[in-house]
Amino acid sequence: MRKLRFIFVVFILTLMIPQMATTSSIADEPQPVNASEPIARLPRVYDIDLANEIYEMVVQNRYRGYVQEFTENGERHVYNYKNIPGSNNELSRYWLVDKMNEVSNERLEIEILGDYMSIVGRLPGYLPGEHPAFVISAHYDTMPFCPGANDNGAGIAAVLELLGIMSQYEWPLDIYFVAFNGAEAQYDVIPGRLMGSGEVSIIFDERDIEILAHFDVGAILRKADHAPSDQRVYLAYYDDGGFNPYTQSRYWAELGKAMSNWYGGDFVQTIPASSFIEYYRADIRKFIERGYYNEILAFETGLADDYAYQLPEDVWNQNDYTYSIGREVTALIGASMAYTMSKAYGEATRLSFQGVAYSGYPLRYYVPVTMATILNIAGRWFGSSATFLVYNPSGALIASSIQANTHPWDSTQIFSIPVTQNGLYRIEVWDNSINSLGVELEIDYEVDANLNGISDQYEYWLDTSLFSIDSDSDSISDAMEIIYGTDGTNVDSDADEIPDNWELDNDMDPTDPIDALLDFDDDTLTNLQEFLYGLNPNSADSDMDLLPDAWEIAVGLDPLVNDANEDPDGDNLTNLEEYIRGSDPLSDETEEPLYILWIGVPVAALILVGVVIFLIKRK
């Protein structure tokens, strides 16, 4: 029995050898930090063109669902504001307010204005002070006995769909989402109709709200029979009764057409108000009467063919309605706003296009020009030779270039054309062979959206002198501090011990102190530790020497120097070999790797036990 106890003690001591043998002089590596994730902040838009992204975010089925849900309860007519209480019109307003709060994630600041109780919601911009705003509107009442799917559930659906999308970002300018009431009130008397928009336009004027562009969406779902594909919907613009050939309103209509051309189905025909009577029958007329002229109306080209217009047959599942038009109108309005608010101070406008042309089917791109500028057009193309053509707004060919060779690798300057006529320029790319032609184009030019004679490149919705002032000397101008939302008088706005400029350079949020305690690259070092050591918080190996930063710090090496092949302890093992073996690179007492100890020692223990048993039995 004593012999068995002796054997047991020897066996236990043998198993303890690995624990003693693997005791290392290397300091413990930093441990992961358990910190709460920062509260997600909405993307703040500046110097990033989101036009295409906004365009693609518009969903046709969701748009159609809004039309169906809003109109299934029947007419929403109100003859006089005194008839609103207890009516279906009132219930529709309740539904709309709830839905607008829902889709905006309660970011919308909603007011009910006027006796006719129009709904006005403001999505606040992040720039301080008074600045021009965008407006998108539609009326929510109907004619008697009319469910109003096209007139004007289609417009309300555009407001809701766009509200849900634009609310996912922080924009520099305010955006107003408006549902007018009383558009069809007192429709049988003069003056009648447009009651709610009349009230709202007066309130906007009294509040000195400047409108950069106002898109009003009317009946849009019925395209004209036999109309070309690029005439499925009108964008009508104010032209001062035909006396002013180019207005800001025309620019916005042409920008909308360009958006449909660049990113969508090229559905749009622009038309001056002097040639389109429905323009002055819409709610925007009341804004024009108050001196607001940047008014654009989206309206169907098929009114003459629309037998359901303002009648009981105007239901959401009407066979003649084309919901892709509703989706397109919504998308081009959102893209136009995003394109405008994405600009950066001091940078010229640059457009980028990619496409494929086929023999007999050219690529066409429209460019809205608002001032004397130079159209710089460069690109690369492959698969075929190409012909490039440029037409002015009058339709005259002003430049052509036949390229006999392909240029698949390097961008080639094609045109540098001085232009002075305002309007839409058309660029065409033709395939000169039977093969397909791949094209990538870049177009640089200057834009003057407010027609004040100054390129938008040199203007912004802030005092531009702030872009050259840095009050806290942190290399971030006072203007950019406003745009980023940081404190222009403090180098560390969130007091997390990391300077604002370092956080911005490393994709951190300088307004959120929590991210100092996070570990972006999962290397057990917090972002604050990465800053203090001068490391890259987005890379676990800042010096790219295959040695993790945390390990180098723990063993006393420099994580900013590529020292993987050095041997500071002179034991003929490089630092990289020491890391792989798990040994100390600053000690020449070479230790066996763990896997040898944990495999070899138990085997040796078993052999030792076997020898002891053999000797006992032999005695």
Coordinates of C-alpha atoms in Angstrom, one line a residue:
M1 CA 0.0 0.0 0.0
R2 CA 2.9 2.4 0.8
K3 CA 4.4 1.6 -2.6
L4 CA 1.1 2.6 -4.3
R5 CA 1.0 5.9 -2.4
F6 CA 4.6 6.5 -3.4
I7 CA 3.7 5.9 -7.1
F8 CA 0.7 8.3 -6.8
V9 CA 2.8 11.1 -5.3
V10 CA 5.4 10.7 -8.0
F11 CA 2.8 10.8 -10.7
I12 CA 1.1 14.0 -9.4
L13 CA 4.5 15.8 -9.0
T14 CA 5.3 14.9 -12.6
L15 CA 2.1 16.4 -13.9
M16 CA 2.9 19.6 -12.1
I17 CA 6.1 20.1 -14.0
P18 CA 4.5 21.8 -17.1
Q19 CA 2.9 24.4 -14.9
M20 CA 6.3 25.2 -13.2
A21 CA 8.2 24.9 -16.5
T22 CA 6.0 27.3 -18.4
T23 CA 6.2 30.1 -16.0
S24 CA 7.2 33.1 -18.1
S25 CA 9.0 36.3 -17.4
I26 CA 6.9 38.0 -20.1
A27 CA 4.4 40.5 -18.6
D28 CA 0.7 39.7 -19.0
E29 CA -0.7 41.2 -22.2
P30 CA -3.4 43.9 -21.9
Q31 CA -6.9 42.4 -21.5
P32 CA -9.9 43.3 -23.6
V33 CA -11.9 46.2 -22.4
N34 CA -15.6 45.6 -21.7
A35 CA -17.2 48.9 -22.8
S36 CA -20.7 49.7 -24.0
E37 CA -21.0 50.4 -27.7
P38 CA -21.4 54.1 -28.5
I39 CA -24.9 55.3 -29.4
A40 CA -25.2 55.2 -33.2
R41 CA -25.0 58.7 -34.6
L42 CA -26.7 59.3 -37.9
P43 CA -24.3 60.0 -40.8
R44 CA -23.7 63.7 -41.2
V45 CA -23.6 64.6 -44.9
Y46 CA -20.8 66.7 -46.3
D47 CA -18.4 66.2 -49.2
I48 CA -20.0 62.9 -50.2
D49 CA -22.4 62.6 -53.1
L50 CA -25.3 60.4 -51.9
A51 CA -27.6 61.1 -54.9
N52 CA -27.3 57.6 -56.3
E53 CA -27.7 56.0 -52.9
I54 CA -30.8 58.0 -52.1
Y55 CA -32.2 57.1 -55.5
E56 CA -31.7 53.4 -55.0
M57 CA -33.2 53.5 -51.5
V58 CA -36.7 54.4 -52.9
V59 CA -38.8 51.2 -53.0
Q60 CA -41.7 50.9 -55.4
N61 CA -43.7 48.3 -53.4
R62 CA -43.4 50.4 -50.2
Y63 CA -44.5 53.5 -52.2
R64 CA -47.5 51.7 -53.6
G65 CA -48.3 50.4 -50.1
Y66 CA -48.6 53.9 -48.8
V67 CA -51.0 54.8 -51.6
Q68 CA -53.1 51.7 -50.8
E69 CA -53.2 52.2 -47.0
F70 CA -53.9 55.9 -47.2
T71 CA -56.8 55.7 -49.7
E72 CA -58.6 52.6 -48.8
N73 CA -61.0 54.4 -46.4
G74 CA -62.5 56.5 -49.2
E75 CA -62.8 60.2 -49.9
R76 CA -61.2 62.9 -47.8
H77 CA -63.1 65.8 -49.1
V78 CA -63.7 68.9 -47.0
Y79 CA -65.7 71.8 -48.4
N80 CA -65.0 74.2 -45.5
Y81 CA -62.7 74.0 -42.5
K82 CA -65.8 73.9 -40.3
N83 CA -66.6 70.5 -41.7
I84 CA -63.3 68.9 -40.6
P85 CA -64.1 67.8 -37.0
G86 CA -65.4 64.2 -37.1
S87 CA -64.8 63.7 -40.8
N88 CA -62.8 61.2 -42.7
N89 CA -60.6 64.1 -43.6
E90 CA -59.7 64.5 -39.9
L91 CA -59.1 60.7 -39.5
S92 CA -56.7 60.9 -42.5
R93 CA -54.8 63.7 -40.7
Y94 CA -54.4 61.6 -37.6
W95 CA -53.1 58.7 -39.7
L96 CA -50.7 60.9 -41.5
V97 CA -49.2 62.5 -38.4
D98 CA -48.7 59.1 -36.8
K99 CA -47.2 57.7 -40.0
M100 CA -44.8 60.7 -40.4
N101 CA -43.6 60.3 -36.9
E102 CA -43.1 56.6 -37.4
V103 CA -41.2 56.7 -40.7
S104 CA -39.0 59.5 -39.5
N105 CA -38.2 57.7 -36.2
E106 CA -39.8 60.8 -34.5
R107 CA -37.1 63.1 -35.8
L108 CA -39.8 65.3 -37.6
E109 CA -40.9 68.4 -35.8
I110 CA -44.6 68.6 -36.8
E111 CA -47.0 71.5 -36.7
I112 CA -50.7 71.7 -37.7
L113 CA -51.1 75.1 -39.4
G114 CA -54.1 77.1 -40.3
D115 CA -57.9 76.6 -40.1
Y116 CA -57.6 73.9 -42.7
M117 CA -55.1 72.0 -40.5
S118 CA -52.3 71.4 -43.0
I119 CA -49.5 69.2 -41.7
V120 CA -46.0 70.8 -41.8
G121 CA -43.0 68.7 -40.6
R122 CA -39.5 70.1 -40.4
L123 CA -36.5 67.7 -40.5
P124 CA -33.9 70.0 -39.0
G125 CA -30.6 70.5 -40.6
Y126 CA -27.4 70.5 -38.6
L127 CA -26.1 73.9 -39.6
P128 CA -26.8 76.7 -37.0
G129 CA -28.6 79.9 -38.0
E130 CA -31.0 80.7 -40.8
H131 CA -30.5 79.0 -44.1
P132 CA -32.6 78.2 -47.2
A133 CA -34.7 75.0 -47.0
F134 CA -36.1 72.4 -49.2
V135 CA -39.8 71.6 -49.3
I136 CA -41.6 68.6 -50.7
S137 CA -45.4 68.7 -50.6
A138 CA -48.7 67.2 -51.6
H139 CA -52.3 67.7 -50.7
Y140 CA -54.2 65.1 -48.7
D141 CA -57.8 66.0 -49.3
T142 CA -59.9 64.9 -52.4
M143 CA -62.8 65.8 -54.5
P144 CA -66.2 64.5 -53.3
F145 CA -66.7 60.7 -53.7
C146 CA -63.1 60.3 -54.9
P147 CA -60.8 57.9 -53.0
G148 CA -57.9 60.0 -54.4
A149 CA -55.3 57.3 -55.1
N150 CA -53.7 59.3 -57.9
D151 CA -55.0 62.7 -56.8
N152 CA -53.3 62.8 -54.4
G153 CA -52.4 59.6 -52.6
A154 CA -49.5 59.4 -55.1
G155 CA -48.1 62.7 -53.8
I156 CA -48.6 61.8 -50.1
A157 CA -46.8 58.5 -50.7
A158 CA -43.9 60.4 -52.2
V159 CA -43.7 62.6 -49.1
L160 CA -43.8 59.6 -46.8
E161 CA -41.3 57.5 -48.7
L162 CA -38.9 60.3 -49.0
L163 CA -39.3 61.3 -45.4
G164 CA -38.4 57.8 -44.3
I165 CA -35.2 57.8 -46.4
M166 CA -34.0 61.4 -45.7
S167 CA -34.5 60.9 -42.0
Q168 CA -31.7 58.3 -41.9
Y169 CA -29.1 61.1 -42.4
E170 CA -28.2 64.5 -40.9
W171 CA -28.4 67.1 -43.7
P172 CA -27.0 70.6 -43.6
L173 CA -30.3 72.3 -44.4
D174 CA -33.8 72.0 -43.1
I175 CA -36.2 69.9 -45.2
Y176 CA -40.0 70.5 -44.9
F177 CA -42.4 67.7 -45.5
V178 CA -45.9 69.2 -46.1
A179 CA -49.4 67.7 -46.5
F180 CA -51.7 70.5 -47.5
N181 CA -55.4 70.3 -46.8
G182 CA -58.3 72.1 -48.5
A183 CA -56.8 72.0 -52.0
E184 CA -60.3 71.0 -53.3
A185 CA -62.3 73.1 -50.7
Q186 CA -65.0 75.3 -52.2
Y187 CA -64.1 74.0 -55.6
D188 CA -67.3 75.4 -57.2
V189 CA -66.8 79.0 -56.3
I190 CA -64.4 81.8 -57.3
P191 CA -62.0 82.2 -55.6
G192 CA -61.9 78.7 -54.2
R193 CA -59.6 75.8 -53.7
L194 CA -56.0 75.8 -52.5
M195 CA -57.1 76.9 -49.0
G196 CA -54.5 75.1 -46.9
S197 CA -51.5 76.0 -49.1
G198 CA -52.6 79.7 -49.0
E199 CA -52.4 79.6 -45.2
V200 CA -49.1 77.8 -45.1
S201 CA -47.5 80.1 -47.7
I202 CA -48.4 83.2 -45.6
I203 CA -46.9 81.6 -42.5
F204 CA -43.7 80.7 -44.3
D205 CA -43.5 84.3 -45.5
E206 CA -44.1 85.7 -42.0
R207 CA -41.4 83.4 -40.6
D208 CA -38.9 84.5 -43.3
I209 CA -38.4 81.0 -44.4
E210 CA -36.2 81.0 -47.5
I211 CA -37.0 78.2 -50.0
L212 CA -34.1 76.8 -52.0
A213 CA -36.5 74.5 -54.0
H214 CA -40.1 73.4 -53.5
F215 CA -41.2 70.2 -55.2
D216 CA -45.0 69.8 -55.2
V217 CA -46.2 66.3 -56.2
G218 CA -49.6 66.1 -57.9
A219 CA -51.3 63.3 -59.8
I220 CA -48.4 61.4 -61.4
L221 CA -49.5 57.8 -62.0
R222 CA -51.0 58.1 -65.5
K223 CA -48.6 58.4 -68.4
A224 CA -49.8 59.6 -71.8
D225 CA -50.8 57.0 -74.2
H226 CA -48.2 56.4 -76.9
A227 CA -45.8 58.9 -75.2
P228 CA -42.0 58.4 -75.6
S229 CA -40.3 56.8 -72.6
D230 CA -38.7 60.1 -71.7
Q231 CA -42.1 61.8 -71.4
R232 CA -43.8 59.8 -68.8
V233 CA -44.1 62.6 -66.2
Y234 CA -43.8 66.4 -66.3
L235 CA -41.5 68.5 -64.2
A236 CA -43.1 72.0 -64.7
Y237 CA -41.2 75.1 -63.7
Y238 CA -41.9 78.8 -63.2
D239 CA -40.9 80.9 -66.2
D240 CA -42.4 84.3 -65.2
G241 CA -45.2 84.0 -67.7
G242 CA -42.7 83.2 -70.5
F243 CA -40.7 86.4 -70.0
N244 CA -37.8 84.8 -68.2
P245 CA -36.2 82.0 -70.3
Y246 CA -34.0 80.7 -67.4
T247 CA -35.0 80.7 -63.8
Q248 CA -33.9 78.9 -60.6
S249 CA -37.1 76.9 -60.9
R250 CA -36.0 75.7 -64.4
Y251 CA -32.7 74.7 -63.0
W252 CA -34.3 72.5 -60.4
A253 CA -36.6 70.9 -63.0
E254 CA -33.7 70.2 -65.2
L255 CA -31.7 68.8 -62.4
G256 CA -34.5 66.4 -61.6
K257 CA -34.5 65.3 -65.3
A258 CA -30.8 64.8 -65.1
M259 CA -31.2 62.7 -61.9
S260 CA -33.7 60.5 -63.7
N261 CA -31.3 60.3 -66.7
W262 CA -28.2 59.5 -64.6
Y263 CA -29.7 57.0 -62.1
G264 CA -33.2 56.0 -63.3
G265 CA -35.3 55.3 -66.3
D266 CA -35.1 58.8 -67.9
F267 CA -38.8 59.4 -67.5
V268 CA -38.9 63.2 -67.3
Q269 CA -40.0 65.9 -69.7
T270 CA -39.5 69.5 -68.4
I271 CA -42.1 72.1 -69.3
P272 CA -42.5 75.8 -68.6
A273 CA -45.5 76.9 -66.5
S274 CA -46.6 79.2 -69.3
S275 CA -47.2 76.1 -71.4
F276 CA -48.9 74.0 -68.7
I277 CA -52.1 75.2 -67.1
E278 CA -52.1 72.6 -64.3
Y279 CA -49.1 74.4 -62.8
Y280 CA -51.2 77.3 -61.7
R281 CA -54.0 75.0 -60.5
A282 CA -51.6 73.4 -58.0
D283 CA -50.8 74.4 -54.4
I284 CA -47.5 76.1 -55.5
R285 CA -49.5 78.9 -57.0
K286 CA -50.1 80.3 -53.5
F287 CA -46.4 80.3 -52.9
I288 CA -45.7 82.1 -56.1
E289 CA -48.2 84.7 -55.0
R290 CA -46.1 85.3 -51.9
G291 CA -42.9 85.8 -53.9
Y292 CA -41.6 82.2 -53.8
Y293 CA -40.5 81.3 -57.3
N294 CA -38.4 78.2 -56.9
E295 CA -41.5 76.1 -57.4
I296 CA -41.5 72.8 -59.3
L297 CA -44.6 70.7 -60.0
A298 CA -44.5 67.0 -60.8
F299 CA -47.5 66.0 -62.8
E300 CA -48.7 63.2 -65.1
T301 CA -48.4 63.6 -68.9
G302 CA -51.5 61.5 -69.4
L303 CA -54.1 63.8 -67.9
A304 CA -56.0 63.8 -71.1
D305 CA -56.2 60.0 -71.0
D306 CA -56.9 59.7 -67.3
Y307 CA -60.6 58.9 -67.1
A308 CA -60.4 58.3 -63.4
Y309 CA -59.0 61.7 -62.5
Q310 CA -60.9 63.1 -59.4
L311 CA -63.6 60.5 -59.9
P312 CA -64.7 57.5 -57.8
E313 CA -62.6 55.3 -60.2
D314 CA -59.4 56.8 -58.8
V315 CA -58.6 53.8 -56.7
W316 CA -55.1 52.4 -55.9
N317 CA -55.4 49.3 -58.1
Q318 CA -56.5 51.2 -61.2
N319 CA -55.1 49.2 -64.1
D320 CA -53.9 52.3 -66.0
Y321 CA -51.7 53.5 -63.1
T322 CA -47.9 53.0 -63.4
Y323 CA -46.3 52.9 -60.0
S324 CA -42.8 53.0 -61.4
I325 CA -43.5 56.6 -62.3
G326 CA -44.3 57.4 -58.7
R327 CA -41.1 55.7 -57.6
E328 CA -39.1 57.6 -60.1
V329 CA -40.5 61.0 -59.1
T330 CA -39.9 60.3 -55.5
A331 CA -36.3 59.1 -56.2
L332 CA -35.4 62.1 -58.4
I333 CA -36.6 64.6 -55.8
G334 CA -34.5 62.9 -53.1
A335 CA -31.5 62.6 -55.3
S336 CA -31.7 66.3 -56.3
M337 CA -31.7 67.4 -52.7
A338 CA -28.9 64.9 -51.8
Y339 CA -26.8 66.0 -54.8
T340 CA -27.1 69.7 -53.7
M341 CA -26.5 69.2 -50.0
S342 CA -23.5 66.8 -50.5
K343 CA -21.3 69.5 -51.9
A344 CA -18.0 70.6 -50.3
Y345 CA -16.8 74.2 -50.1
G346 CA -13.9 74.9 -52.5
E347 CA -14.5 71.9 -54.8
A348 CA -15.8 72.0 -58.3
T349 CA -18.7 69.8 -59.4
R350 CA -17.6 66.4 -60.7
L351 CA -19.9 63.9 -62.3
S352 CA -18.9 60.3 -62.9
F353 CA -20.8 57.9 -65.2
Q354 CA -20.4 54.3 -66.2
G355 CA -22.3 52.5 -68.9
V356 CA -22.3 50.2 -71.9
A357 CA -23.2 51.4 -75.4
Y358 CA -24.3 49.1 -78.2
S359 CA -24.3 49.6 -82.0
G360 CA -27.2 51.9 -82.7
Y361 CA -27.9 52.5 -79.0
P362 CA -25.8 55.3 -77.6
L363 CA -25.3 56.4 -74.1
R364 CA -26.9 59.8 -73.3
Y365 CA -26.1 62.0 -70.3
Y366 CA -27.6 65.4 -69.5
V367 CA -25.7 68.1 -67.6
P368 CA -27.6 71.2 -66.3
V369 CA -25.5 74.3 -66.8
T370 CA -26.4 77.6 -65.0
M371 CA -23.4 79.8 -65.7
A372 CA -20.5 80.4 -68.1
T373 CA -18.2 77.5 -67.5
I374 CA -15.9 75.0 -69.1
L375 CA -17.1 71.4 -69.6
N376 CA -14.1 69.2 -69.0
I377 CA -14.9 65.7 -70.2
A378 CA -12.5 62.9 -69.7
G379 CA -12.9 59.1 -69.7
R380 CA -11.7 55.7 -70.7
W381 CA -13.4 53.2 -73.0
F382 CA -12.9 49.6 -74.0
G383 CA -14.3 47.0 -76.3
S384 CA -14.6 49.2 -79.4
S385 CA -13.7 52.6 -80.9
A386 CA -16.1 55.4 -79.9
T387 CA -17.6 58.7 -81.1
F388 CA -18.3 61.4 -78.5
L389 CA -20.9 64.2 -79.2
V390 CA -21.9 67.3 -77.2
Y391 CA -25.2 69.2 -77.9
N392 CA -26.2 72.6 -76.4
P393 CA -29.6 73.3 -74.9
S394 CA -30.9 74.4 -78.3
G395 CA -30.0 71.0 -79.7
A396 CA -27.1 72.2 -81.8
L397 CA -24.0 70.0 -82.0
I398 CA -21.1 72.0 -80.5
A399 CA -18.3 69.3 -80.2
S400 CA -17.5 65.9 -81.6
S401 CA -14.6 63.5 -81.3
I402 CA -14.1 60.2 -83.1
Q403 CA -11.7 58.0 -81.2
A404 CA -10.4 55.2 -83.4
N405 CA -8.5 53.5 -80.6
T406 CA -9.7 52.2 -77.3
H407 CA -8.3 53.7 -74.1
P408 CA -9.0 51.0 -71.4
W409 CA -6.4 51.9 -68.8
D410 CA -5.7 55.6 -68.5
S411 CA -8.3 58.4 -68.5
T412 CA -8.1 60.5 -71.6
Q413 CA -9.1 64.1 -72.0
I414 CA -11.8 64.2 -74.6
F415 CA -13.2 67.8 -74.5
S416 CA -12.6 71.1 -72.8
I417 CA -15.5 73.2 -74.1
P418 CA -16.3 76.8 -73.0
V419 CA -20.1 77.2 -72.7
T420 CA -22.3 80.2 -71.9
Q421 CA -25.8 79.1 -72.7
N422 CA -27.8 78.0 -69.6
G423 CA -29.8 74.8 -69.8
L424 CA -29.4 71.0 -70.4
Y425 CA -26.4 69.9 -72.4
R426 CA -26.6 66.4 -73.9
I427 CA -23.5 64.2 -74.2
E428 CA -23.8 61.1 -76.4
V429 CA -21.4 58.2 -76.7
W430 CA -21.7 56.0 -79.8
D431 CA -20.3 52.5 -80.4
N432 CA -18.4 52.5 -83.7
S433 CA -18.5 48.8 -84.2
I434 CA -20.7 45.8 -83.7
N435 CA -19.1 45.1 -80.3
S436 CA -20.3 46.5 -77.1
L437 CA -18.5 49.6 -75.8
G438 CA -17.8 50.0 -72.1
V439 CA -17.4 53.7 -71.0
E440 CA -16.4 55.6 -67.9
L441 CA -16.7 59.3 -68.0
E442 CA -15.9 62.2 -65.7
I443 CA -17.3 65.7 -66.2
D444 CA -16.0 68.7 -64.3
Y445 CA -17.8 72.0 -64.5
E446 CA -19.1 74.9 -62.3
V447 CA -22.6 75.3 -61.0
D448 CA -24.5 78.4 -59.8
A449 CA -27.7 76.9 -58.3
N450 CA -29.0 80.2 -57.0
L451 CA -28.1 82.2 -60.2
N452 CA -26.3 84.9 -58.3
G453 CA -23.3 84.8 -60.6
I454 CA -21.0 83.1 -58.1
S455 CA -20.0 79.5 -58.6
D456 CA -21.2 77.2 -55.8
Q457 CA -17.6 76.1 -55.5
Y458 CA -16.9 79.4 -53.7
E459 CA -20.1 79.5 -51.6
Y460 CA -21.5 77.5 -48.7
W461 CA -24.4 77.9 -46.2
L462 CA -21.9 79.3 -43.7
D463 CA -19.7 82.4 -43.5
T464 CA -16.9 81.2 -45.8
S465 CA -14.3 83.0 -43.8
L466 CA -14.8 80.3 -41.1
F467 CA -13.1 77.8 -43.4
S468 CA -9.8 79.7 -42.9
I469 CA -10.1 80.3 -39.1
D470 CA -9.0 77.7 -36.5
S471 CA -9.8 79.2 -33.1
D472 CA -8.5 76.2 -31.1
S473 CA -5.4 75.5 -33.3
D474 CA -6.3 71.9 -33.7
S475 CA -5.9 71.9 -37.5
I476 CA -9.7 71.8 -37.9
S477 CA -11.2 75.0 -39.3
D478 CA -14.1 76.6 -37.4
A479 CA -16.4 75.9 -40.3
M480 CA -15.5 72.2 -40.2
E481 CA -15.9 72.1 -36.5
I482 CA -19.5 73.2 -37.1
I483 CA -20.0 70.6 -39.8
Y484 CA -18.5 67.8 -37.6
G485 CA -20.4 69.0 -34.6
T486 CA -17.3 69.5 -32.5
D487 CA -16.4 72.4 -30.1
G488 CA -14.4 75.0 -32.0
T489 CA -12.8 76.2 -28.8
N490 CA -11.7 72.8 -27.5
V491 CA -9.2 70.4 -29.0
D492 CA -10.9 67.5 -27.3
S493 CA -14.6 68.1 -27.7
D494 CA -15.8 64.9 -25.9
A495 CA -13.1 65.1 -23.1
D496 CA -12.0 61.5 -23.7
E497 CA -8.2 62.5 -23.7
I498 CA -8.0 61.9 -27.5
P499 CA -7.7 65.1 -29.7
D500 CA -10.5 65.7 -32.2
N501 CA -8.2 65.7 -35.2
W502 CA -6.7 62.3 -34.3
E503 CA -10.2 60.9 -33.9
L504 CA -11.3 62.2 -37.3
D505 CA -8.1 60.9 -38.9
N506 CA -8.8 57.4 -37.5
D507 CA -12.6 57.1 -38.2
M508 CA -13.6 57.8 -34.6
D509 CA -16.4 60.1 -33.4
P510 CA -14.9 63.2 -31.7
T511 CA -18.3 63.9 -30.0
D512 CA -18.6 60.5 -28.3
P513 CA -16.3 59.7 -25.4
I514 CA -17.2 56.1 -25.3
D515 CA -15.1 55.2 -28.3
A516 CA -11.9 56.0 -26.4
L517 CA -12.6 52.8 -24.4
L518 CA -13.4 50.6 -27.4
D519 CA -11.0 48.4 -29.3
F520 CA -11.6 48.8 -33.0
D521 CA -9.0 46.3 -34.1
D522 CA -9.5 43.7 -31.4
D523 CA -5.9 43.7 -30.3
T524 CA -6.7 44.1 -26.5
L525 CA -5.6 47.8 -26.6
T526 CA -8.2 50.5 -26.2
N527 CA -8.3 53.3 -28.7
L528 CA -7.0 55.6 -26.0
Q529 CA -4.0 53.3 -25.4
E530 CA -3.5 53.2 -29.2
F531 CA -3.4 57.0 -29.2
L532 CA -1.0 57.2 -26.2
Y533 CA 1.4 54.7 -27.8
G534 CA 1.0 56.4 -31.2
L535 CA -0.4 53.3 -32.9
N536 CA -3.0 52.7 -35.5
P537 CA -6.4 51.9 -33.8
N538 CA -7.6 50.2 -36.9
S539 CA -4.7 47.7 -37.2
A540 CA -3.5 45.1 -34.7
D541 CA 0.0 45.4 -36.2
S542 CA 0.8 49.1 -36.7
D543 CA 4.3 48.5 -38.1
M544 CA 3.3 45.6 -40.3
D545 CA 6.1 43.3 -39.0
L546 CA 3.8 40.3 -38.2
L547 CA 4.2 41.0 -34.5
P548 CA 1.0 42.2 -32.8
D549 CA 1.1 45.6 -31.2
A550 CA -0.1 44.3 -27.8
W551 CA 2.6 41.5 -27.7
E552 CA 5.4 44.0 -28.6
I553 CA 4.3 46.3 -25.8
A554 CA 4.0 43.4 -23.3
V555 CA 7.6 42.2 -24.0
G556 CA 9.2 45.6 -24.3
L557 CA 9.6 45.9 -28.1
D558 CA 8.7 48.9 -30.2
P559 CA 5.3 48.4 -32.0
L560 CA 6.2 51.3 -34.4
V561 CA 9.4 49.7 -35.7
N562 CA 9.7 46.7 -37.9
D563 CA 12.0 44.7 -35.7
A564 CA 10.7 41.2 -36.6
N565 CA 14.2 40.0 -37.8
E566 CA 16.2 41.5 -34.9
D567 CA 17.6 39.4 -32.1
P568 CA 18.1 41.7 -29.1
D569 CA 18.9 38.9 -26.6
G570 CA 21.5 37.2 -28.8
D571 CA 20.0 33.7 -28.6
N572 CA 20.0 33.2 -32.4
L573 CA 16.2 33.5 -32.5
T574 CA 14.6 36.5 -34.2
N575 CA 11.8 38.4 -32.5
L576 CA 9.4 36.8 -34.9
E577 CA 10.6 33.3 -34.0
E578 CA 10.4 34.2 -30.3
Y579 CA 6.8 35.3 -30.9
I580 CA 5.9 32.1 -32.7
R581 CA 7.6 30.0 -30.0
G582 CA 6.1 32.0 -27.2
S583 CA 9.4 32.9 -25.6
D584 CA 10.9 36.1 -24.3
P585 CA 12.7 38.1 -27.0
L586 CA 14.7 40.0 -24.4
S587 CA 16.0 36.9 -22.5
D588 CA 18.5 34.4 -23.8
E589 CA 17.1 31.7 -21.5
T590 CA 15.5 29.8 -24.3
E591 CA 12.4 27.9 -23.1
E592 CA 10.8 25.1 -24.9
P593 CA 7.6 25.9 -26.7
L594 CA 4.4 25.1 -24.8
Y595 CA 3.3 22.4 -27.2
I596 CA 6.6 20.4 -26.5
L597 CA 6.2 20.7 -22.7
W598 CA 2.5 19.8 -22.7
I599 CA 3.1 16.7 -24.9
G600 CA 6.6 15.7 -23.8
V601 CA 6.2 16.0 -20.0
P602 CA 3.1 13.8 -19.7
V603 CA 4.8 11.2 -21.9
A604 CA 7.9 11.3 -19.7
A605 CA 5.7 11.0 -16.6
L606 CA 4.0 7.8 -17.9
I607 CA 7.4 6.3 -18.7
L608 CA 8.6 7.2 -15.2
V609 CA 5.6 5.6 -13.6
G610 CA 6.1 2.5 -15.7
V611 CA 9.7 2.2 -14.6
V612 CA 8.7 2.5 -10.9
I613 CA 6.1 -0.2 -11.3
F614 CA 8.6 -2.4 -13.0
L615 CA 11.1 -2.0 -10.3
I616 CA 8.5 -2.7 -7.5
K617 CA 7.3 -5.8 -9.2
R618 CA 10.9 -6.9 -9.8
K619 CA 11.6 -6.7 -6.0

